[in-house]
GROMACS .gro file of C-alpha atoms in nm:
model
  401
    1MET     CA    1   0.000  -0.001  -0.001
    2ALA     CA    2   0.133   0.341  -0.094
    3GLU     CA    3   0.163   0.607   0.173
    4ARG     CA    4  -0.057   0.898   0.073
    5TYR     CA    5   0.040   1.265   0.082
    6ASP     CA    6  -0.085   1.589  -0.068
    7ALA     CA    7   0.265   1.649  -0.205
    8VAL     CA    8   0.595   1.468  -0.221
    9VAL     CA    9   0.899   1.692  -0.262
   10VAL     CA   10   1.218   1.519  -0.379
   11GLY     CA   11   1.529   1.712  -0.281
   12GLY     CA   12   1.597   1.858   0.062
   13SER     CA   13   1.812   2.151  -0.026
   14LEU     CA   14   1.705   2.516  -0.057
   15ALA     CA   15   1.434   2.477  -0.321
   16GLY     CA   16   1.291   2.158  -0.180
   17CYS     CA   17   1.281   2.274   0.182
   18SER     CA   18   1.125   2.601   0.077
   19ALA     CA   19   0.858   2.423  -0.130
   20ALA     CA   20   0.778   2.180   0.151
   21ARG     CA   21   0.739   2.459   0.406
   22PHE     CA   22   0.535   2.692   0.180
   23LEU     CA   23   0.300   2.403   0.085
   24ALA     CA   24   0.262   2.290   0.443
   25LEU     CA   25   0.182   2.643   0.553
   26ARG     CA   26  -0.116   2.621   0.316
   27GLY     CA   27  -0.244   2.306   0.481
   28ALA     CA   28  -0.074   2.035   0.275
   29ARG     CA   29   0.067   1.710   0.414
   30VAL     CA   30   0.411   1.691   0.258
   31ALA     CA   31   0.678   1.422   0.237
   32LEU     CA   32   1.022   1.578   0.205
   33VAL     CA   33   1.264   1.322   0.053
   34GLU     CA   34   1.638   1.386   0.075
   35LYS     CA   35   1.906   1.131  -0.027
   36ARG     CA   36   2.169   1.266   0.210
   37PRO     CA   37   2.113   1.140   0.567
   38SER     CA   38   2.274   1.432   0.755
   39MET     CA   39   2.063   1.728   0.865
   40ASP     CA   40   2.377   1.944   0.820
   41ALA     CA   41   2.448   1.845   0.457
   42TYR     CA   42   2.501   2.141   0.225
   43LYS     CA   43   2.578   2.234  -0.136
   44VAL     CA   44   2.947   2.316  -0.181
   45ALA     CA   45   2.961   2.498  -0.517
   46CYS     CA   46   2.763   2.816  -0.476
   47THR     CA   47   2.816   3.190  -0.514
   48HIS     CA   48   2.702   3.250  -0.150
   49PHE     CA   49   2.517   3.559  -0.276
   50ILE     CA   50   2.137   3.580  -0.261
   51GLN     CA   51   1.996   3.853  -0.481
   52ALA     CA   52   1.777   4.122  -0.326
   53GLY     CA   53   1.488   4.034  -0.555
   54ALA     CA   54   1.433   3.724  -0.341
   55SER     CA   55   1.435   3.902  -0.005
   56PRO     CA   56   1.054   3.938   0.026
   57ALA     CA   57   1.008   3.565  -0.032
   58ILE     CA   58   1.283   3.486   0.217
   59GLU     CA   59   1.107   3.698   0.477
   60ARG     CA   60   0.772   3.527   0.416
   61LEU     CA   61   0.941   3.188   0.440
   62GLY     CA   62   1.056   3.284   0.791
   63LEU     CA   63   1.421   3.232   0.696
   64ALA     CA   64   1.543   3.592   0.712
   65PRO     CA   65   1.548   3.613   1.098
   66LEU     CA   66   1.749   3.291   1.107
   67ILE     CA   67   2.001   3.426   0.856
   68ARG     CA   68   2.038   3.747   1.059
   69GLU     CA   69   2.091   3.552   1.384
   70ALA     CA   70   2.355   3.334   1.211
   71GLY     CA   71   2.552   3.645   1.109
   72GLY     CA   72   2.455   3.659   0.742
   73VAL     CA   73   2.570   3.985   0.577
   74PRO     CA   74   2.310   4.209   0.408
   75ASN     CA   75   2.454   4.259   0.062
   76LYS     CA   76   2.501   4.561  -0.159
   77VAL     CA   77   2.741   4.525  -0.449
   78ASP     CA   78   2.978   4.777  -0.610
   79ILE     CA   79   3.050   4.690  -0.974
   80TRP     CA   80   3.354   4.790  -1.173
   81THR     CA   81   3.348   4.804  -1.552
   82ARG     CA   82   3.573   4.979  -1.805
   83TYR     CA   83   3.362   5.294  -1.736
   84GLY     CA   84   3.443   5.307  -1.365
   85TRP     CA   85   3.262   5.204  -1.049
   86ILE     CA   86   2.884   5.163  -1.024
   87ARG     CA   87   2.792   5.216  -0.659
   88PRO     CA   88   2.415   5.197  -0.597
   89PRO     CA   89   2.313   5.412  -0.299
   90ASP     CA   90   2.227   5.259   0.038
   91ASN     CA   91   1.846   5.253   0.043
   92GLY     CA   92   1.766   4.956   0.262
   93PHE     CA   93   1.735   4.733  -0.040
   94HIS     CA   94   1.951   4.422  -0.003
   95GLY     CA   95   1.984   4.049  -0.030
   96TRP     CA   96   2.204   3.819   0.178
   97ASN     CA   97   2.559   3.681   0.177
   98VAL     CA   98   2.575   3.352   0.368
   99ARG     CA   99   2.766   3.032   0.325
  100ARG     CA  100   2.572   2.722   0.228
  101SER     CA  101   2.721   2.537   0.525
  102THR     CA  102   2.521   2.780   0.735
  103LEU     CA  103   2.219   2.834   0.513
  104ASP     CA  104   2.126   2.479   0.417
  105PRO     CA  105   2.094   2.342   0.773
  106LEU     CA  106   1.893   2.651   0.869
  107VAL     CA  107   1.633   2.608   0.595
  108ARG     CA  108   1.621   2.230   0.638
  109ARG     CA  109   1.541   2.257   1.009
  110LEU     CA  110   1.287   2.526   0.937
  111ALA     CA  111   1.109   2.297   0.693
  112VAL     CA  112   1.130   1.988   0.914
  113GLU     CA  113   0.983   2.175   1.211
  114THR     CA  114   0.687   2.295   1.003
  115PRO     CA  115   0.366   2.110   1.097
  116GLY     CA  116   0.259   1.891   0.807
  117VAL     CA  117   0.611   1.813   0.682
  118GLU     CA  118   0.735   1.456   0.718
  119TYR     CA  119   1.112   1.443   0.664
  120MET     CA  120   1.264   1.135   0.496
  121PRO     CA  121   1.646   1.160   0.503
  122GLY     CA  122   1.857   0.891   0.341
  123PHE     CA  123   1.596   0.803   0.076
  124THR     CA  124   1.662   0.815  -0.298
  125ALA     CA  125   1.393   0.837  -0.563
  126THR     CA  126   1.408   0.528  -0.785
  127GLY     CA  127   1.091   0.556  -0.992
  128LEU     CA  128   0.765   0.733  -1.061
  129GLU     CA  129   0.409   0.614  -1.037
  130GLY     CA  130   0.127   0.690  -1.283
  131ASN     CA  131   0.031   0.643  -1.646
  132GLY     CA  132   0.066   0.975  -1.823
  133ARG     CA  133   0.010   1.188  -1.515
  134ILE     CA  134   0.261   1.142  -1.232
  135THR     CA  135   0.083   1.024  -0.913
  136GLY     CA  136   0.364   0.921  -0.685
  137VAL     CA  137   0.731   0.833  -0.628
  138ARG     CA  138   0.910   0.513  -0.535
  139VAL     CA  139   1.198   0.565  -0.297
  140ARG     CA  140   1.469   0.343  -0.147
  141ALA     CA  141   1.649   0.379   0.183
  142ARG     CA  142   2.019   0.320   0.234
  143ASP     CA  143   1.942  -0.014   0.396
  144GLY     CA  144   1.750  -0.125   0.087
  145GLU     CA  145   1.397  -0.054   0.220
  146ASP     CA  146   1.158   0.033  -0.066
  147ARG     CA  147   0.858   0.259  -0.013
  148ALA     CA  148   0.588   0.393  -0.242
  149LEU     CA  149   0.466   0.748  -0.183
  150SER     CA  150   0.140   0.847  -0.344
  151ALA     CA  151   0.064   1.219  -0.384
  152ARG     CA  152  -0.162   1.467  -0.563
  153LEU     CA  153   0.150   1.658  -0.652
  154VAL     CA  154   0.512   1.547  -0.703
  155VAL     CA  155   0.770   1.826  -0.683
  156ALA     CA  156   1.115   1.781  -0.837
  157ALA     CA  157   1.367   1.988  -0.641
  158ASP     CA  158   1.666   1.770  -0.722
  159GLY     CA  159   1.886   2.015  -0.909
  160ARG     CA  160   2.013   2.095  -1.257
  161ASP     CA  161   2.056   1.726  -1.353
  162SER     CA  162   1.718   1.628  -1.210
  163GLU     CA  163   1.674   1.250  -1.184
  164LEU     CA  164   1.300   1.297  -1.156
  165ALA     CA  165   1.300   1.488  -1.486
  166ARG     CA  166   1.491   1.199  -1.648
  167LEU     CA  167   1.248   0.944  -1.505
  168ALA     CA  168   0.952   1.152  -1.627
  169ARG     CA  169   1.115   1.212  -1.968
  170VAL     CA  170   1.102   1.586  -1.934
  171PRO     CA  171   1.429   1.700  -2.094
  172ALA     CA  172   1.598   2.032  -2.033
  173ARG     CA  173   1.689   2.284  -2.300
  174ILE     CA  174   2.068   2.330  -2.272
  175ARG     CA  175   2.247   2.650  -2.364
  176PRO     CA  176   2.630   2.633  -2.370
  177HIS     CA  177   2.842   2.801  -2.108
  178GLY     CA  178   3.178   2.937  -2.209
  179ARG     CA  179   3.335   3.003  -1.869
  180ILE     CA  180   3.478   2.822  -1.565
  181CYS     CA  181   3.467   2.929  -1.204
  182TYR     CA  182   3.704   2.889  -0.906
  183PHE     CA  183   3.641   3.011  -0.553
  184ALA     CA  184   3.801   2.991  -0.211
  185TYR     CA  185   3.730   3.136   0.134
  186HIS     CA  186   3.968   3.394   0.282
  187THR     CA  187   4.004   3.578   0.615
  188GLY     CA  188   4.196   3.894   0.689
  189LEU     CA  189   4.117   4.044   0.348
  190GLU     CA  190   4.145   4.423   0.338
  191LEU     CA  191   3.806   4.541   0.219
  192ARG     CA  192   3.707   4.894   0.127
  193ASP     CA  193   3.376   4.838   0.309
  194PRO     CA  194   3.319   4.506   0.491
  195ARG     CA  195   2.944   4.537   0.434
  196ARG     CA  196   2.960   4.574   0.057
  197SER     CA  197   3.043   4.311  -0.202
  198ARG     CA  198   3.262   4.395  -0.502
  199LEU     CA  199   3.239   4.267  -0.858
  200TRP     CA  200   3.482   4.333  -1.143
  201PHE     CA  201   3.390   4.283  -1.507
  202ALA     CA  202   3.736   4.257  -1.667
  203GLU     CA  203   3.590   4.146  -1.995
  204PRO     CA  204   3.561   3.868  -2.074
  205ASP     CA  205   3.669   3.753  -1.722
  206ALA     CA  206   3.515   3.850  -1.392
  207ALA     CA  207   3.602   3.838  -1.024
  208TYR     CA  208   3.416   3.911  -0.703
  209LEU     CA  209   3.448   3.937  -0.327
  210PHE     CA  210   3.146   3.845  -0.114
  211PRO     CA  211   3.182   3.904   0.261
  212ASN     CA  212   3.004   3.630   0.455
  213GLU     CA  213   2.940   3.549   0.818
  214ASP     CA  214   3.231   3.509   1.065
  215GLY     CA  215   3.455   3.746   0.869
  216ILE     CA  216   3.501   3.500   0.587
  217VAL     CA  217   3.509   3.633   0.232
  218CYS     CA  218   3.421   3.425  -0.072
  219VAL     CA  219   3.683   3.510  -0.337
  220THR     CA  220   3.576   3.403  -0.686
  221VAL     CA  221   3.729   3.422  -1.035
  222VAL     CA  222   3.539   3.351  -1.354
  223ALA     CA  223   3.741   3.289  -1.668
  224THR     CA  224   3.685   3.176  -2.022
  225LYS     CA  225   3.726   2.803  -2.087
  226ASP     CA  226   4.042   2.845  -2.295
  227GLN     CA  227   4.218   2.937  -1.963
  228LEU     CA  228   4.126   2.607  -1.798
  229PRO     CA  229   4.478   2.455  -1.823
  230VAL     CA  230   4.625   2.757  -1.639
  231TYR     CA  231   4.368   2.744  -1.359
  232ARG     CA  232   4.369   2.366  -1.331
  233ALA     CA  233   4.752   2.367  -1.294
  234ASP     CA  234   4.757   2.629  -1.015
  235PRO     CA  235   4.426   2.803  -0.935
  236GLU     CA  236   4.580   3.022  -0.665
  237ALA     CA  237   4.851   3.159  -0.891
  238ALA     CA  238   4.596   3.224  -1.169
  239ALA     CA  239   4.363   3.403  -0.928
  240LEU     CA  240   4.643   3.614  -0.783
  241ALA     CA  241   4.747   3.714  -1.134
  242LEU     CA  242   4.397   3.825  -1.219
  243PHE     CA  243   4.346   4.024  -0.898
  244ARG     CA  244   4.674   4.207  -0.949
  245LYS     CA  245   4.530   4.347  -1.273
  246LEU     CA  246   4.203   4.464  -1.118
  247PRO     CA  247   4.165   4.836  -1.018
  248ASP     CA  248   4.125   4.899  -0.642
  249ALA     CA  249   4.147   4.530  -0.565
  250PRO     CA  250   4.287   4.410  -0.229
  251ALA     CA  251   4.607   4.205  -0.218
  252LEU     CA  252   4.501   3.841  -0.194
  253GLU     CA  253   4.854   3.739  -0.091
  254ARG     CA  254   4.812   3.933   0.237
  255ALA     CA  255   4.499   3.739   0.331
  256THR     CA  256   4.470   3.386   0.473
  257ARG     CA  257   4.305   3.129   0.260
  258VAL     CA  258   4.066   2.894   0.444
  259GLY     CA  259   4.040   2.561   0.268
  260LYS     CA  260   4.121   2.477  -0.093
  261TRP     CA  261   4.027   2.638  -0.421
  262ILE     CA  262   3.709   2.475  -0.557
  263GLY     CA  263   3.645   2.466  -0.931
  264LYS     CA  264   3.322   2.446  -1.118
  265LEU     CA  265   3.416   2.360  -1.476
  266GLU     CA  266   3.087   2.274  -1.640
  267MET     CA  267   2.792   2.508  -1.579
  268PRO     CA  268   2.545   2.452  -1.866
  269ASN     CA  269   2.240   2.674  -1.866
  270ALA     CA  270   1.940   2.443  -1.838
  271SER     CA  271   1.569   2.512  -1.846
  272ARG     CA  272   1.263   2.294  -1.865
  273PRO     CA  273   0.885   2.359  -1.824
  274ALA     CA  274   0.818   2.433  -1.459
  275ALA     CA  275   0.527   2.190  -1.469
  276ALA     CA  276   0.477   1.884  -1.689
  277ARG     CA  277   0.286   1.556  -1.663
  278GLY     CA  278   0.121   1.674  -1.338
  279MET     CA  279   0.465   1.724  -1.179
  280ALA     CA  280   0.622   2.056  -1.078
  281PHE     CA  281   0.988   2.161  -1.096
  282VAL     CA  282   1.141   2.419  -0.862
  283GLY     CA  283   1.487   2.573  -0.822
  284ASP     CA  284   1.760   2.446  -1.054
  285ALA     CA  285   1.539   2.155  -1.162
  286ALA     CA  286   1.324   2.412  -1.340
  287GLN     CA  287   1.591   2.654  -1.447
  288ALA     CA  288   1.965   2.659  -1.383
  289SER     CA  289   2.123   2.986  -1.499
  290ASP     CA  290   2.474   3.128  -1.510
  291PRO     CA  291   2.600   3.137  -1.149
  292LEU     CA  292   2.804   3.448  -1.221
  293TRP     CA  293   2.491   3.650  -1.139
  294GLY     CA  294   2.414   3.482  -0.804
  295VAL     CA  295   2.055   3.400  -0.897
  296GLY     CA  296   2.022   3.036  -0.800
  297CYS     CA  297   1.945   3.066  -0.429
  298GLY     CA  298   1.694   3.341  -0.474
  299TRP     CA  299   1.511   3.171  -0.759
  300ALA     CA  300   1.494   2.849  -0.555
  301VAL     CA  301   1.295   3.022  -0.280
  302GLN     CA  302   1.086   3.231  -0.520
  303SER     CA  303   0.987   2.940  -0.747
  304ALA     CA  304   0.887   2.741  -0.437
  305GLU     CA  305   0.663   3.023  -0.319
  306TRP     CA  306   0.507   3.065  -0.667
  307LEU     CA  307   0.427   2.694  -0.673
  308ALA     CA  308   0.258   2.704  -0.331
  309GLU     CA  309   0.062   3.019  -0.419
  310GLU     CA  310  -0.073   2.865  -0.740
  311THR     CA  311  -0.145   2.514  -0.611
  312GLY     CA  312  -0.208   2.551  -0.238
  313VAL     CA  313  -0.587   2.563  -0.271
  314ALA     CA  314  -0.606   2.329  -0.572
  315LEU     CA  315  -0.426   2.052  -0.376
  316HIS     CA  316  -0.754   2.006  -0.184
  317GLY     CA  317  -0.975   2.030  -0.494
  318SER     CA  318  -1.036   1.829  -0.809
  319ASP     CA  319  -0.780   1.695  -1.054
  320ASP     CA  320  -0.894   1.955  -1.309
  321GLN     CA  321  -0.835   2.234  -1.053
  322LEU     CA  322  -0.486   2.107  -0.982
  323SER     CA  323  -0.405   2.081  -1.354
  324ARG     CA  324  -0.513   2.440  -1.408
  325ALA     CA  325  -0.307   2.550  -1.107
  326LEU     CA  326   0.002   2.377  -1.241
  327ASP     CA  327  -0.050   2.543  -1.577
  328ALA     CA  328  -0.072   2.879  -1.396
  329TYR     CA  329   0.253   2.804  -1.214
  330ARG     CA  330   0.432   2.708  -1.537
  331VAL     CA  331   0.319   3.027  -1.706
  332ARG     CA  332   0.412   3.241  -1.401
  333HIS     CA  333   0.761   3.088  -1.377
  334ARG     CA  334   0.826   3.156  -1.743
  335ARG     CA  335   0.687   3.511  -1.723
  336GLU     CA  336   0.909   3.597  -1.425
  337LEU     CA  337   1.232   3.430  -1.521
  338ALA     CA  338   1.259   3.341  -1.890
  339ALA     CA  339   1.392   3.680  -2.000
  340HIS     CA  340   1.648   3.683  -1.715
  341HIS     CA  341   1.758   3.334  -1.815
  342TRP     CA  342   1.797   3.429  -2.178
  343GLN     CA  343   1.998   3.743  -2.082
  344THR     CA  344   2.236   3.561  -1.850
  345SER     CA  345   2.275   3.263  -2.082
  346ASP     CA  346   2.363   3.488  -2.374
  347TYR     CA  347   2.641   3.653  -2.173
  348SER     CA  348   2.768   3.321  -2.034
  349THR     CA  349   2.903   3.222  -2.379
  350GLY     CA  350   3.215   3.420  -2.297
  351ARG     CA  351   3.140   3.719  -2.514
  352PRO     CA  352   3.218   4.081  -2.416
  353PHE     CA  353   2.934   4.319  -2.333
  354ASN     CA  354   2.719   4.433  -2.622
  355PRO     CA  355   2.645   4.799  -2.706
  356VAL     CA  356   2.321   4.809  -2.504
  357GLU     CA  357   2.493   4.670  -2.198
  358ARG     CA  358   2.782   4.911  -2.237
  359LEU     CA  359   2.539   5.205  -2.263
  360MET     CA  360   2.372   5.113  -1.935
  361MET     CA  361   2.701   5.056  -1.752
  362ALA     CA  362   2.855   5.380  -1.871
  363ALA     CA  363   2.550   5.575  -1.758
  364ALA     CA  364   2.522   5.390  -1.428
  365ALA     CA  365   2.882   5.488  -1.345
  366ARG     CA  366   2.786   5.856  -1.381
  367ASP     CA  367   2.422   5.881  -1.272
  368GLU     CA  368   2.280   5.765  -0.936
  369ARG     CA  369   1.927   5.713  -1.070
  370VAL     CA  370   2.053   5.494  -1.348
  371ALA     CA  371   2.270   5.308  -1.096
  372GLU     CA  372   1.954   5.233  -0.888
  373ASP     CA  373   1.770   5.101  -1.196
  374PHE     CA  374   2.078   4.900  -1.296
  375GLU     CA  375   2.074   4.749  -0.947
  376ARG     CA  376   1.706   4.656  -0.980
  377LEU     CA  377   1.783   4.476  -1.302
  378GLY     CA  378   2.097   4.309  -1.169
  379THR     CA  379   1.929   4.191  -0.850
  380ARG     CA  380   1.647   4.042  -1.057
  381SER     CA  381   1.390   4.254  -0.878
  382VAL     CA  382   1.200   4.338  -1.195
  383ARG     CA  383   1.152   4.169  -1.530
  384PRO     CA  384   1.387   4.303  -1.802
  385GLN     CA  385   1.102   4.372  -2.041
  386ALA     CA  386   0.938   4.599  -1.780
  387LEU     CA  387   1.248   4.800  -1.695
  388LEU     CA  388   1.468   4.811  -2.003
  389PRO     CA  389   1.286   5.070  -2.216
  390GLY     CA  390   1.292   5.334  -1.941
  391LEU     CA  391   1.642   5.238  -1.829
  392LEU     CA  392   1.784   5.275  -2.180
  393ALA     CA  393   1.616   5.615  -2.222
  394ARG     CA  394   1.753   5.741  -1.888
  395SER     CA  395   2.098   5.602  -1.979
  396ALA     CA  396   2.104   5.792  -2.305
  397ARG     CA  397   1.998   6.117  -2.134
  398ALA     CA  398   2.258   6.073  -1.860
  399LEU     CA  399   2.537   6.030  -2.111
  400ALA     CA  400   2.417   6.323  -2.322
  401ALA     CA  401   2.400   6.561  -2.024
   0.00000   0.00000   0.00000
């Protein structure tokens, strides 16, 4: 006999835990399946930067107070381009810098302690139930125990290379990525302002410094793939060489590295329909975009909230109601994120900035209002199609003044 739930969420990281909690807060009985047995498991390769566009959803999730208590750093970012520094004004608008070793256990405990969530650590999804429409998941424990979980809704929150998507035959659209990424934690780094992140666009490469909790700074370099042999041979030497070329950059050699350099060498941009065959996809399982822009964590929480908002009532209604709700979620996800994904994927090929991007950056370095709008776009707080016409007009006026 299958155990029955309103929803089964597969993947107990940021997207899955957020989805489980948001759904349970709307009265659903949720099974949260996570293959790793430890409550303190966390994702290693991450930018550690949560864009401000996700801050309202993080507050509603109940996660923001926990991040504050853990020492997470409210983030503002200064951006250097060939036109000089873009420094958006302090206006109370911020996201969060926090290491995943801190963040993931926080959100997992928050989800597990939510009434209505049944946590299943150490279980791996092995199959799906249903003919046509997905109606459940088969899972296996580390000791070989098999269980069948029946649900009105199955939620895939198992990452860019989603196993549930493979089992359901819902392929992703892949866009090539032309860069590699290396990062390492440092302490004792001399920062211009310990509360502000810094990002350099040294076209076509990039580098950034993200201050995190406990005085630890995430130092990251992003380089085109043709430089892989240099970075693979000695990532520290390659990173030091890049930072020595950057304007107003601190001396990495005077800081203390904590741990090793970690490389992410393949970062394909992947997107699939956010709902298909009666199943929903959240976080990277729905859309995995260029990590250079720090969008993954925020979109994980936001997509989880959109799913709960669209399906929370329908989970207790008819199959037709739930199908319509999933269609609404799929359309909403695409409306909110598709243009962002296209924009970031286009830049991830390794190309330099195009004339439109250069126009905005040049104006943002000179005009505070343009810098604020540029920040809204960069923090994914507004859809590009809603902001770009006015931003381009203001940019042109600022440069003509």
